[in-house]
Short mmCIF file of C-alpha atoms in Angstrom, two decimals:
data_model
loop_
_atom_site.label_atom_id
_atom_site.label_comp_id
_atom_site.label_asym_id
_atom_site.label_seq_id
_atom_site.Cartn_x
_atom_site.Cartn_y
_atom_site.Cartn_z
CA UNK A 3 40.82 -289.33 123.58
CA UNK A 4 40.01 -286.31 125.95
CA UNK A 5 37.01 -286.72 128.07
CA UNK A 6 35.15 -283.99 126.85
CA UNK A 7 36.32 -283.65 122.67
CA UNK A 8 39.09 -284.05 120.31
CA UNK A 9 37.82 -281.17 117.97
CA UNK A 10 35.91 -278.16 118.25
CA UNK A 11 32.51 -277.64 116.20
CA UNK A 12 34.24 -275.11 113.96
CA UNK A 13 37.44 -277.25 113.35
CA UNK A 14 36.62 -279.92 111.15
CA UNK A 15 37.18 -279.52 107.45
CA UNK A 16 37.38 -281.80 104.50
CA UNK A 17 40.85 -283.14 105.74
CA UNK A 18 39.34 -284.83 108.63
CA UNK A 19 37.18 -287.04 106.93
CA UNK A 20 37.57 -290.93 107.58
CA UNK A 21 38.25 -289.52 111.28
CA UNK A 22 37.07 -290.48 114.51
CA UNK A 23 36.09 -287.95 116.82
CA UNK A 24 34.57 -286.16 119.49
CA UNK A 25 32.27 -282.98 119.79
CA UNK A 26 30.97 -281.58 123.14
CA UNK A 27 28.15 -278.32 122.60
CA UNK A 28 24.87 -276.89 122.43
CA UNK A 29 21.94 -278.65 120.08
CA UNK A 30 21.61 -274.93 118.37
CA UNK A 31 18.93 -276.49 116.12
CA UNK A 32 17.36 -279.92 115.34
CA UNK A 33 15.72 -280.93 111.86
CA UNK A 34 13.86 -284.38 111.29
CA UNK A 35 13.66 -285.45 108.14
CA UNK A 36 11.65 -288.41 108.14
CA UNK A 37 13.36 -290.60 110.63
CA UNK A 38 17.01 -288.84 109.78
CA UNK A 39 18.16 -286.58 112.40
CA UNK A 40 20.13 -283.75 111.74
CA UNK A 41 21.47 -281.82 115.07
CA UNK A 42 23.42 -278.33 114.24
CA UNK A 43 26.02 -278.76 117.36
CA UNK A 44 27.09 -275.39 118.56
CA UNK A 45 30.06 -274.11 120.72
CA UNK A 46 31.92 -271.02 120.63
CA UNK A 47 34.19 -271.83 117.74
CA UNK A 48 31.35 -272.69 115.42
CA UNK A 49 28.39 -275.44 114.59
CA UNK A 50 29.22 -278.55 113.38
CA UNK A 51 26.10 -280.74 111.75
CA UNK A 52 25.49 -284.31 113.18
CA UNK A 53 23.82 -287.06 111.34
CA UNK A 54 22.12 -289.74 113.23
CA UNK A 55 19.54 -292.52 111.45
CA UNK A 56 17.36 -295.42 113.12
CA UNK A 57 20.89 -297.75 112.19
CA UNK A 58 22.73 -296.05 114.60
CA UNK A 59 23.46 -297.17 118.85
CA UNK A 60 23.18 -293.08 119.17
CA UNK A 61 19.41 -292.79 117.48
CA UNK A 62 17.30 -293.47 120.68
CA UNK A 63 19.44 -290.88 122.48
CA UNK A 64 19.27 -288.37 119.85
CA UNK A 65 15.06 -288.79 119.68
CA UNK A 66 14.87 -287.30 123.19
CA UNK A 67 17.20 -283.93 122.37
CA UNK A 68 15.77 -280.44 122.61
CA UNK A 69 17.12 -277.35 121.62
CA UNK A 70 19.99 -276.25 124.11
CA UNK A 71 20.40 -279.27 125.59
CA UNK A 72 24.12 -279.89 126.06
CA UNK A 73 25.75 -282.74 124.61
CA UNK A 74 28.77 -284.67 124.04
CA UNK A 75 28.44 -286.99 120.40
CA UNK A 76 30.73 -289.49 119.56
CA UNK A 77 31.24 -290.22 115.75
CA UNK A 78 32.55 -290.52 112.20
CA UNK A 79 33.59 -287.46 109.97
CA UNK A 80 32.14 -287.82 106.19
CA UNK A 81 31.20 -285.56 103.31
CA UNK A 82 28.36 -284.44 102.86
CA UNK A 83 26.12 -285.60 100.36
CA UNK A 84 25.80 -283.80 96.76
CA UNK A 85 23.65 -280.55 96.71
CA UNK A 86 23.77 -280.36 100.60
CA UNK A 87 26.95 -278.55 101.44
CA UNK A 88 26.43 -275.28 103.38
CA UNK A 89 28.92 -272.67 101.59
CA UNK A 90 28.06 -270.10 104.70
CA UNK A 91 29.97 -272.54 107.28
CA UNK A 92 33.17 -273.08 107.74
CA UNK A 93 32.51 -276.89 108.80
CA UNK A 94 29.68 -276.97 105.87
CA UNK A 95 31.45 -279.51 103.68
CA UNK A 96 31.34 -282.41 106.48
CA UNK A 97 29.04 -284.06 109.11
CA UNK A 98 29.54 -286.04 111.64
CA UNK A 99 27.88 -289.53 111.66
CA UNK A 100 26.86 -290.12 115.37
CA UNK A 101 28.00 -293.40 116.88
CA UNK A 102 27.54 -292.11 120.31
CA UNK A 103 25.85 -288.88 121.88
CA UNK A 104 26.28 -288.45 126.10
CA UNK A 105 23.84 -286.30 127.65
CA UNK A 106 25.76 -283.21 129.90
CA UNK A 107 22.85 -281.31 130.79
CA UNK A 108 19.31 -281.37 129.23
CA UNK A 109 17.16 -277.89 129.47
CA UNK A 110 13.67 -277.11 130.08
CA UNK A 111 11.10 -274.78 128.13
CA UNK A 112 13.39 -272.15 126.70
CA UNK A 113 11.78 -268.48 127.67
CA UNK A 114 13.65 -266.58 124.12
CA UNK A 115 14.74 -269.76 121.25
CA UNK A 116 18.50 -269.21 120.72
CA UNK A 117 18.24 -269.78 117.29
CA UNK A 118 17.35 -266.82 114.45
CA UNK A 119 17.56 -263.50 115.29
CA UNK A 120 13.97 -262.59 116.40
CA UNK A 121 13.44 -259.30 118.40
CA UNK A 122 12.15 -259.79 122.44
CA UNK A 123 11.45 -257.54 124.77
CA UNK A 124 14.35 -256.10 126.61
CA UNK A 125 13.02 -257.44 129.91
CA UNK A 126 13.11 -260.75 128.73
CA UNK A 127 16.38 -260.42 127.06
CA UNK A 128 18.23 -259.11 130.42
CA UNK A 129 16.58 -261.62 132.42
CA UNK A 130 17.91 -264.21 130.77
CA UNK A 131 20.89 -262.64 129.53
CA UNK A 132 22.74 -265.97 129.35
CA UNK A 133 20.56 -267.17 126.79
CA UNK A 134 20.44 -263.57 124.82
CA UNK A 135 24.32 -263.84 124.82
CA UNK A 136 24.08 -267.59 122.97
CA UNK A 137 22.38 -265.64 120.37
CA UNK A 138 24.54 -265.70 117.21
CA UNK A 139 24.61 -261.77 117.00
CA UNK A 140 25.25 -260.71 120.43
CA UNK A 141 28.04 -263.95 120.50
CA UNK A 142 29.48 -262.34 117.42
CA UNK A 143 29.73 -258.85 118.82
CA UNK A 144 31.36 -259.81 121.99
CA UNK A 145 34.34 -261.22 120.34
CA UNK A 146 34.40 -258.45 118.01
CA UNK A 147 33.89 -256.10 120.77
CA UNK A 148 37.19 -257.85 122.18
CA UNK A 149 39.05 -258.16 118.93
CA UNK A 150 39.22 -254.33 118.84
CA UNK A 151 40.33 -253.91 122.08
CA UNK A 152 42.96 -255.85 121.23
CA UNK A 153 43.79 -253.96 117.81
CA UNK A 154 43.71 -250.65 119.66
CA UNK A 155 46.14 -251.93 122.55
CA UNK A 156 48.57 -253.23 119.91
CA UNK A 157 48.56 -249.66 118.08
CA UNK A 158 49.09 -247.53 120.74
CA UNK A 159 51.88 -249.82 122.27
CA UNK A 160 53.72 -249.44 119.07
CA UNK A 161 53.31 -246.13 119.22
CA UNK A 162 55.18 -246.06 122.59
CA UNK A 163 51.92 -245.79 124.75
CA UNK A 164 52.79 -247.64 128.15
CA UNK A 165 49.39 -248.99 129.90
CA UNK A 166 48.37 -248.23 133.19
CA UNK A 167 45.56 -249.46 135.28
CA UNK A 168 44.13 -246.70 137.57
CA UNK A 169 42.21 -247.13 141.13
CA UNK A 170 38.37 -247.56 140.62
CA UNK A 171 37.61 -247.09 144.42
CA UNK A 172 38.40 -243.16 145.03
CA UNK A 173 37.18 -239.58 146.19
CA UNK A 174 34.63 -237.92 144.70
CA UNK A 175 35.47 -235.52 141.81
CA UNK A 176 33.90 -232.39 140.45
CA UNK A 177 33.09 -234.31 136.77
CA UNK A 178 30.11 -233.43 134.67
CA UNK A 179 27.90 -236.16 136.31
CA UNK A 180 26.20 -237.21 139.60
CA UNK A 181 29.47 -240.18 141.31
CA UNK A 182 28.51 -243.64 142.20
CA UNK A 183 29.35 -243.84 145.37
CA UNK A 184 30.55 -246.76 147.53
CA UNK A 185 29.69 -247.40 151.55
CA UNK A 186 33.05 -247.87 153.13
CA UNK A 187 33.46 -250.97 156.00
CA UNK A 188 36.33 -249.25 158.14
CA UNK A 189 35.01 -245.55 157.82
CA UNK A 190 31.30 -245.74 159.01
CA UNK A 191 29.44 -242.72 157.45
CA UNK A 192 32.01 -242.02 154.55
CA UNK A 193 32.03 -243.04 151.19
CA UNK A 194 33.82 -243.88 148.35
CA UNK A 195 33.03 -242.75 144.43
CA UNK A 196 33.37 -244.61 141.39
CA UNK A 197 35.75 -242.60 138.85
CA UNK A 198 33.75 -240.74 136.00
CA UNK A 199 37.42 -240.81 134.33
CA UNK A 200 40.70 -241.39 135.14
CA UNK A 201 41.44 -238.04 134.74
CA UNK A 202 43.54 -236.95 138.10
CA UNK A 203 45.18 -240.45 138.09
CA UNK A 204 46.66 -239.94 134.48
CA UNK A 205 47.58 -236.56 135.83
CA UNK A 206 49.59 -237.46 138.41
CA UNK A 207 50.93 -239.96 136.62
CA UNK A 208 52.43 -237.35 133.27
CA UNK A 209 53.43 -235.63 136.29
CA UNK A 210 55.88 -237.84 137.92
CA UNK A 211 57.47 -238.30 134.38
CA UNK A 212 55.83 -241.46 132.69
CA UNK A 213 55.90 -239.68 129.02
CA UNK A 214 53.08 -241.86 127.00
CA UNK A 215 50.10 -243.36 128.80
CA UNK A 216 46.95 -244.92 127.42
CA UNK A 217 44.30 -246.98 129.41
CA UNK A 218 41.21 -249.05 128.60
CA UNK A 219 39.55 -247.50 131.15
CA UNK A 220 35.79 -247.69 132.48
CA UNK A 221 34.06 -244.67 133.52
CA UNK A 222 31.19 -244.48 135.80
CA UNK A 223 28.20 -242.13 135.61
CA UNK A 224 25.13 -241.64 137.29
CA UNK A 225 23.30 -240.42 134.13
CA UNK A 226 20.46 -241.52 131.79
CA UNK A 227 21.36 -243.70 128.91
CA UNK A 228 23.01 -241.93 125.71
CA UNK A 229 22.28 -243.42 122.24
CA UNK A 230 25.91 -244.72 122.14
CA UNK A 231 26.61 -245.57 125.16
CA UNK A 232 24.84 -247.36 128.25
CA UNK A 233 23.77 -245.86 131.25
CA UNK A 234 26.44 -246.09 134.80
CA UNK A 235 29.01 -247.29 132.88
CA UNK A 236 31.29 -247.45 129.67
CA UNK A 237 34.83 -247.63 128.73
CA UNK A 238 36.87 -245.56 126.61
CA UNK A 239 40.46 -244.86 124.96
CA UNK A 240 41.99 -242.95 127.84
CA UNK A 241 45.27 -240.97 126.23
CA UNK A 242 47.55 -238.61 127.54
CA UNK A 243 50.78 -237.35 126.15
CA UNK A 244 54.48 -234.96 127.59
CA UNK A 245 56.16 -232.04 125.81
CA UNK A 246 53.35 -232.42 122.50
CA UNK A 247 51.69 -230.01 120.25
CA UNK A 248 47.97 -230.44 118.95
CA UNK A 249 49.62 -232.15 115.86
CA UNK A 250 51.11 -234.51 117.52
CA UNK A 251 48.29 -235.89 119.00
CA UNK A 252 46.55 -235.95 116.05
CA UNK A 253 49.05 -237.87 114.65
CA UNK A 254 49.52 -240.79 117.51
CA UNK A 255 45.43 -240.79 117.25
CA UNK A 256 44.36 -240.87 113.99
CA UNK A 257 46.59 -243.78 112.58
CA UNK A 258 44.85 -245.85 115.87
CA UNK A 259 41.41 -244.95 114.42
CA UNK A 260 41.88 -245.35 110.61
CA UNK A 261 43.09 -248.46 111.88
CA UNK A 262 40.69 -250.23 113.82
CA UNK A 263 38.10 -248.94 111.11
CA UNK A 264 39.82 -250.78 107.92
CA UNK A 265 40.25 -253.39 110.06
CA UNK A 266 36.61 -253.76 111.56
CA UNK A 267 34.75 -252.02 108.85
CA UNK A 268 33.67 -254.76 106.67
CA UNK A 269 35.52 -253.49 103.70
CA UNK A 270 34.32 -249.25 104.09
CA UNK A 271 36.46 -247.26 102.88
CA UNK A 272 38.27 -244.63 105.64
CA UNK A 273 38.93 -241.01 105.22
CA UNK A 274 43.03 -241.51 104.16
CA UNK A 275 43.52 -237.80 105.94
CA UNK A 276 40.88 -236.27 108.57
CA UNK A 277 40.18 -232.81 107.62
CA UNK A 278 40.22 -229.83 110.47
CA UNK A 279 37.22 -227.87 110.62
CA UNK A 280 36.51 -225.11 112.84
CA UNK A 281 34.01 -225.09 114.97
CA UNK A 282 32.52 -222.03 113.60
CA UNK A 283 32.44 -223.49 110.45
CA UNK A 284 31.57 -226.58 111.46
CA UNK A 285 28.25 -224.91 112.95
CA UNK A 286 28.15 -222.76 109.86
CA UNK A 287 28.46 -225.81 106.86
CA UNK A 288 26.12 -228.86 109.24
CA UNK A 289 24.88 -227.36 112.02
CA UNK A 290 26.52 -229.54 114.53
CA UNK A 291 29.86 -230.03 116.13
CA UNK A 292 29.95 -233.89 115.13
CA UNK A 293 28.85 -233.39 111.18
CA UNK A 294 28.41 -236.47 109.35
CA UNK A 295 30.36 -235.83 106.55
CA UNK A 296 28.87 -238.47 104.59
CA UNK A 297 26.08 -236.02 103.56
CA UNK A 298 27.49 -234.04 101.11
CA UNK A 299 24.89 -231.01 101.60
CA UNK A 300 26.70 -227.91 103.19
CA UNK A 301 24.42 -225.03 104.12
CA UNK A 302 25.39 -221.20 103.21
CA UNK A 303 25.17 -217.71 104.38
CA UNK A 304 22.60 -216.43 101.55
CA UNK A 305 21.10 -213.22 103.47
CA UNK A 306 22.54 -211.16 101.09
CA UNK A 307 20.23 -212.31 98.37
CA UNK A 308 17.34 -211.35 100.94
CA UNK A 309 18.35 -208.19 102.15
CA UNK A 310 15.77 -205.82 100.80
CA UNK A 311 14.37 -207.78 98.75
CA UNK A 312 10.59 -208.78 98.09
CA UNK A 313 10.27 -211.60 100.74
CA UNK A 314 9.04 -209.28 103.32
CA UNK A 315 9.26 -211.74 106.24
CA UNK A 316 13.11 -212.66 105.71
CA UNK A 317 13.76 -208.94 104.20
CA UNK A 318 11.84 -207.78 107.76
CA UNK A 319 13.76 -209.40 109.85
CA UNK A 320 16.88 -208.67 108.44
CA UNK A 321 16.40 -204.77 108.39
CA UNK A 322 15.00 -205.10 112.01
CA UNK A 323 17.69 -207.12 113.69
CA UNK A 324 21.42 -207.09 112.36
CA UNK A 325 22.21 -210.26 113.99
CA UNK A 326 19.65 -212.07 111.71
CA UNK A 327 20.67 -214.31 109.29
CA UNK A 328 19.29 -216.71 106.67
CA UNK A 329 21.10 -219.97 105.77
CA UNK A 330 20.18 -222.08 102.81
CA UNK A 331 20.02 -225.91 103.15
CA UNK A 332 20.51 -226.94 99.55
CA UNK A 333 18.92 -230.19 98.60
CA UNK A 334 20.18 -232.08 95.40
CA UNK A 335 17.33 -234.11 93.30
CA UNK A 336 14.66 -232.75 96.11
CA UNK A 337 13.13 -230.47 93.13
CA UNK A 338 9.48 -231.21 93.17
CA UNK A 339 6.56 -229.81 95.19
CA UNK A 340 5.73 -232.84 97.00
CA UNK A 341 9.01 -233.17 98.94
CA UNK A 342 8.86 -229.62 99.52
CA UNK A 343 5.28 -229.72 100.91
CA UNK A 344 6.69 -232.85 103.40
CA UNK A 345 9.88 -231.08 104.51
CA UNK A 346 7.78 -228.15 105.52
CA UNK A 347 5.14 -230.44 107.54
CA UNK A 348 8.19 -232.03 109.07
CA UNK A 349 9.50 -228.30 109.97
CA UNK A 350 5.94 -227.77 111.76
CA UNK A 351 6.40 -231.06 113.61
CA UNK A 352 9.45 -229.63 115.21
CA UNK A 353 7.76 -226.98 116.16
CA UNK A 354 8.92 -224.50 113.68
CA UNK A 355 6.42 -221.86 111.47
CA UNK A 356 7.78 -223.78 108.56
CA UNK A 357 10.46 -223.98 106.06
CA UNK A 358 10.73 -221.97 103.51
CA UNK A 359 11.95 -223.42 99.75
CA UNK A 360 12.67 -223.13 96.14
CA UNK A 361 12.63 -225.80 93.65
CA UNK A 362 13.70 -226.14 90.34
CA UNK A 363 11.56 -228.08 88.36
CA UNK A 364 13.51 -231.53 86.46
CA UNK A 365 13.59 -231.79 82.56
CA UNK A 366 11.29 -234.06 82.79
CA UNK A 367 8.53 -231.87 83.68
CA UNK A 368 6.20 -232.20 86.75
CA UNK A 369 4.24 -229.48 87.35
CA UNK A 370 1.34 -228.78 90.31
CA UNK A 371 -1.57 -228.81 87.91
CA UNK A 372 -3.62 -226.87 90.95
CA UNK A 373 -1.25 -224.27 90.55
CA UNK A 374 -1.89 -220.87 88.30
CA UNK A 375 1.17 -220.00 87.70
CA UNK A 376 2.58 -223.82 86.91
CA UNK A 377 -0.73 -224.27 84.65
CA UNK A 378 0.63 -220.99 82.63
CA UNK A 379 4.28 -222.28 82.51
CA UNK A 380 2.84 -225.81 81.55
CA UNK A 381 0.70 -224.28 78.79
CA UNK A 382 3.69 -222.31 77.87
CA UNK A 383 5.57 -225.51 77.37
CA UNK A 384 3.42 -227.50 75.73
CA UNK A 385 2.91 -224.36 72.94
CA UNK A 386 6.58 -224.32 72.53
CA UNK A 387 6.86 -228.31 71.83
CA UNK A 388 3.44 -228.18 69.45
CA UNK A 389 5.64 -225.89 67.32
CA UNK A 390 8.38 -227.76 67.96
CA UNK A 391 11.06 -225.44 69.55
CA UNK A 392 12.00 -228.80 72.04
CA UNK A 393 15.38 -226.98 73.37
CA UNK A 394 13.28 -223.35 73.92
CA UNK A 395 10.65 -225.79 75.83
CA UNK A 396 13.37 -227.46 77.78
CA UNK A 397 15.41 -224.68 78.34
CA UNK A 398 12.12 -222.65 79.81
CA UNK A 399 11.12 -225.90 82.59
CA UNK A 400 14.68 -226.07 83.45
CA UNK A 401 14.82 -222.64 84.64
CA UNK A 402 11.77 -221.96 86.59
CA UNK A 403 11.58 -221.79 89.72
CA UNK A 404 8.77 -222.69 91.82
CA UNK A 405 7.66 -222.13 95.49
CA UNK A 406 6.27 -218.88 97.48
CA UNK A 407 10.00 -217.65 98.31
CA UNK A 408 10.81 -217.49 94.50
CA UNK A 409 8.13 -215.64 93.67
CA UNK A 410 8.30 -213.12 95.97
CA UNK A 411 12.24 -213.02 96.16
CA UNK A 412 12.22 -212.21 92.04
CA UNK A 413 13.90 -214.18 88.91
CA UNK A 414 17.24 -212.04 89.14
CA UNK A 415 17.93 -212.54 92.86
CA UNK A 416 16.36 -216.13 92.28
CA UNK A 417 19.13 -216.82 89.76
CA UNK A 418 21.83 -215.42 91.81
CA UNK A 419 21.22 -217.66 94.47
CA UNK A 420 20.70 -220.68 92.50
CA UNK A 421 24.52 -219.87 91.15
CA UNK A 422 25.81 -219.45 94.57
CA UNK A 423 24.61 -222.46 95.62
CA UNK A 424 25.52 -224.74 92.41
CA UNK A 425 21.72 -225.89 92.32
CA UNK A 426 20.55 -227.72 88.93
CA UNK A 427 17.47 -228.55 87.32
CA UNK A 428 15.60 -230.45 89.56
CA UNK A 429 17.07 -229.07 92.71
CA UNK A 430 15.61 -227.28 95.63
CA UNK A 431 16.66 -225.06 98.40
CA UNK A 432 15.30 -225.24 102.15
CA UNK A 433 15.89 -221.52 104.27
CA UNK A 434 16.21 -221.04 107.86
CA UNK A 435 16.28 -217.58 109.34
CA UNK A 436 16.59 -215.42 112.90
CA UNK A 437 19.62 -215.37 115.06
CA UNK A 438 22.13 -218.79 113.86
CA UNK A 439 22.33 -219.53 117.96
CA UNK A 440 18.92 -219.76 118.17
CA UNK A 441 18.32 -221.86 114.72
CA UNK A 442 21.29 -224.06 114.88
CA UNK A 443 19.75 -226.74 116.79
CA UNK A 444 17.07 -226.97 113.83
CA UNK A 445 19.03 -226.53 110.90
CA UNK A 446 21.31 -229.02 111.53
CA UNK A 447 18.22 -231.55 111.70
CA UNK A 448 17.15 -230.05 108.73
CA UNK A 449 20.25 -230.75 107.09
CA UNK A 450 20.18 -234.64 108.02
CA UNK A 451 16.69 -234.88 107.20
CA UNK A 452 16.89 -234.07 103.52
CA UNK A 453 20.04 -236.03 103.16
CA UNK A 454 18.56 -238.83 104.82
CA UNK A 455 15.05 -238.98 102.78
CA UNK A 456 17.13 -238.02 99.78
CA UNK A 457 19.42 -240.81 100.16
CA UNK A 458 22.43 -238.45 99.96
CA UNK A 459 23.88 -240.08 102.72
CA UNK A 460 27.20 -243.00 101.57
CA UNK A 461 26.57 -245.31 104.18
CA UNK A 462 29.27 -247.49 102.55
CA UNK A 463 32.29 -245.73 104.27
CA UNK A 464 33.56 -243.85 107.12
CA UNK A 465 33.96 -240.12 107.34
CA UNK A 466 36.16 -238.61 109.83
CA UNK A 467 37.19 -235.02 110.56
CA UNK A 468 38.72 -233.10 113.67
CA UNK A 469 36.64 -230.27 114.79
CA UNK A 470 39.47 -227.65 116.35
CA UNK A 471 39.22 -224.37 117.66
CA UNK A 472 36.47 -224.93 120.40
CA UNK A 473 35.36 -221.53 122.23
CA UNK A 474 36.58 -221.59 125.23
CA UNK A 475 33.46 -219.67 126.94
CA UNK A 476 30.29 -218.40 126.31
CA UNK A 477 29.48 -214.99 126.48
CA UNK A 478 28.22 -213.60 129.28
#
């Protein structure tokens, strides 16, 4: 038998019982039940449960274990006893009856317990980064993290994609961030820089005729830490392509992404074709050049209902300045004052006036008692079902419109915009206004906000789009 184990600790299975054999791992966690001792044996296949009682030569050695102490366990393979098989393991129909357990290397206090998945300080967890990496979690997402590596190399090879590895030592470049740079031995004074991208090395390489290239390639970057990616360093796709139209890389990339997503996403569903939006319209609809698209709210132009109309400070604006516009943020089941009242204290938050809205009030009926004009409506109602005209009752809550903007704005223009916008009974509408370039860093917020506290947003799937037709400048 090998010195070390016959098995791993995720390979046994029913099949194996009657066996002899041998485990070598980490005691991930240790349970004693009145005199039995269980030990969950870890390794990087899997756990594996020993069994060892006060019969057994192995008992007096398995007293003294400690969690993380690395072992090496000698023993029989049996079934588990009724009621106690673990369905969430792979190895959870067996144990292993110890016979013998070797010590390989006991371990002190532990500074963050390997087992569960409690939250510690970062500090802690990159100081002892060997033990944060045991952690079930992180061990999970490493091999994952390799796994689609793998899947995306595969892809693009069959795609024709040949794989190059580029220098990492090189000159400086004028990228978008501050280089790393490098001391070099036989050139006192001078320096070498870290590549931000591999960008002039996959140019010279199209360029002497290599027709498909792709790289796994890391980038460094002297920049603070993004929320998807870590600061100095990360790796990316790196693609370039001869003699192709925009189409055509759409089409080598998308099949690569889809992919990797059905294949990694835990069952999501993928968009089967990625839409092309405009950037214009991209701004326009979300407010962002990266729209989640699993919010189905799209804002619209709606200054037209405003224009001259009896909301003075929208009307105001729009007569003073013609650049001024007013976008509606529709907001599907948001129709009561209460949401309203927090979306505008969010607004303020930001650092915004406020947010102006319109709501729709449900069938169902709630009204701002505090309110004059909701205790007429309610009154109103309430006359209409004592007499018993129900649909007249229904049909009069389902209509009104409540908020500061509908009042002034008026029930005809009201109406109109409520058709433009699709909006239903218990609805409401959230309005941003000035110049789009200077509001379009708020609105699309906005947008996410009241999708997110709405629960608009399907976080069961995967949205993708391409965003195309990028200005190429500013004005100036």
């Amino acid at each position: 038998m090998h010195r070390y184990r016959s098995h791993t600790c995720g390979a046994l299975r029913a099949e194996q019982i009657g066996a002899t054999v041998r485990l070598s791992g980490w005691c991930h966690r240790i349970r004693d039940h009145g005199g039995l001792l269980f030990i969950d044996l870890r390794d990087h296949y899997g756990v594996t449960q020993i069994v060892a009682d006060p019969d057994s030569p192995a008992f007096k050695t398995a007293e003294k274990l400690r969690s993380e102490w690395v072992v090496k366990v000698d023993g029989l393979v049996r079934r588990r006893p009724d009621g106690t098989d673990n369905p969430d393991l792979p190895t959870g129909a067996v144990e292993v009856f110890a016979s013998n357990i070797e010590v390989l290397g006991p371990a002190g206090e532990l500074p963050m317990p390997v087992f569960g998945d409690q939250e510690y300080p970062e500090e802690v967890r990159l100081k002892y980064r060997f033990l944060d990496l045991r952690r079930e979690r992180l061990h999970r997402n490493i091999i994952k993290r390799g796994a689609i590596i793998d899947s995306l190399r595969r892809r693009m090879k069959e795609q024709g994609f040949f794989e190059f590895q580029t220098p990492i030592l090189t000159a400086s470049s004028p990228e978008g961030a501050r280089d790393f740079l490098v001391p070099s031995r036989i050139h006192p004074g001078k320096f070498y820089a870290l590549p931000q991208a591999p960008q002039q090395f996959k140019q010279l390489i199209m360029v002497s005729g290599f027709d498909r290239y792709f790289q796994i390639a890391p980038c460094f970057r002297d920049e603070d830490a993004r929320a998807d990616r870590s600061p100095g360093e990360f790796y990316q796709l790196d693609i370039e392509m001869s003699f192709v139209t925009q189409e055509d890389v759409f089409a080598a990339v998308e099949p690569v992404l889809r992919g990797v997503f059905e294949e990694f996403g835990d069952g999501k569903p993928v968009t089967p074709k990625f839409p092309l939006i405009p950037y214009a319209e991209a701004l326009r609809h979300y407010g962002s050049d990266k729209p989640d698209l699993r919010n189905p709210i799209k804002m619209a132009d709606v200054t037209a209902h405003f224009r001259g109309s009896g909301f003075k400070v929208f009307a105001g604006m729009i007569a003073a300045d013609p650049a001024v516009e007013v976008w509606a943020i529709p907001a599907p089941k948001g129709g009561n004052r209460a949401f309203c009242d927090r979306m505008n204290s969010w607004a303020q938050g930001e650092g915004q006036p406020g947010l102006g809205y319109i709501f729709w009030r449900g069938a169902e009926g709630t009204l701002d008692t505090s309110n004059e004009d909701e205790k007429l409506l309610r009154n109103t109602v309430q006359k209409l079902l004592d007499e018993g005209h129900v649909i007249e009752a229904r049909k009069l809550l389902e209509k009104s419109a409540a908020g500061p903007v509908a009042k002034n704005l008026g029930p005809e223009r009201t109406e109109q915009l409520r058709d433009q916008l699709g909006l239903m009974p218990g609805d409401a509408v959230f309005f941003v206004a000035g110049r789009p370039k200077d509001f379009i860093k708020f609105a699309g917020p906005a947008r996410t906000k009241v999708g997110t506290d709405l629960g608009l947003i399907d976080r069961d799937r995967f949205a993708f789009c391409w965003i195309v037709d990028f200005p190429m400048y500013e004005w100036n």
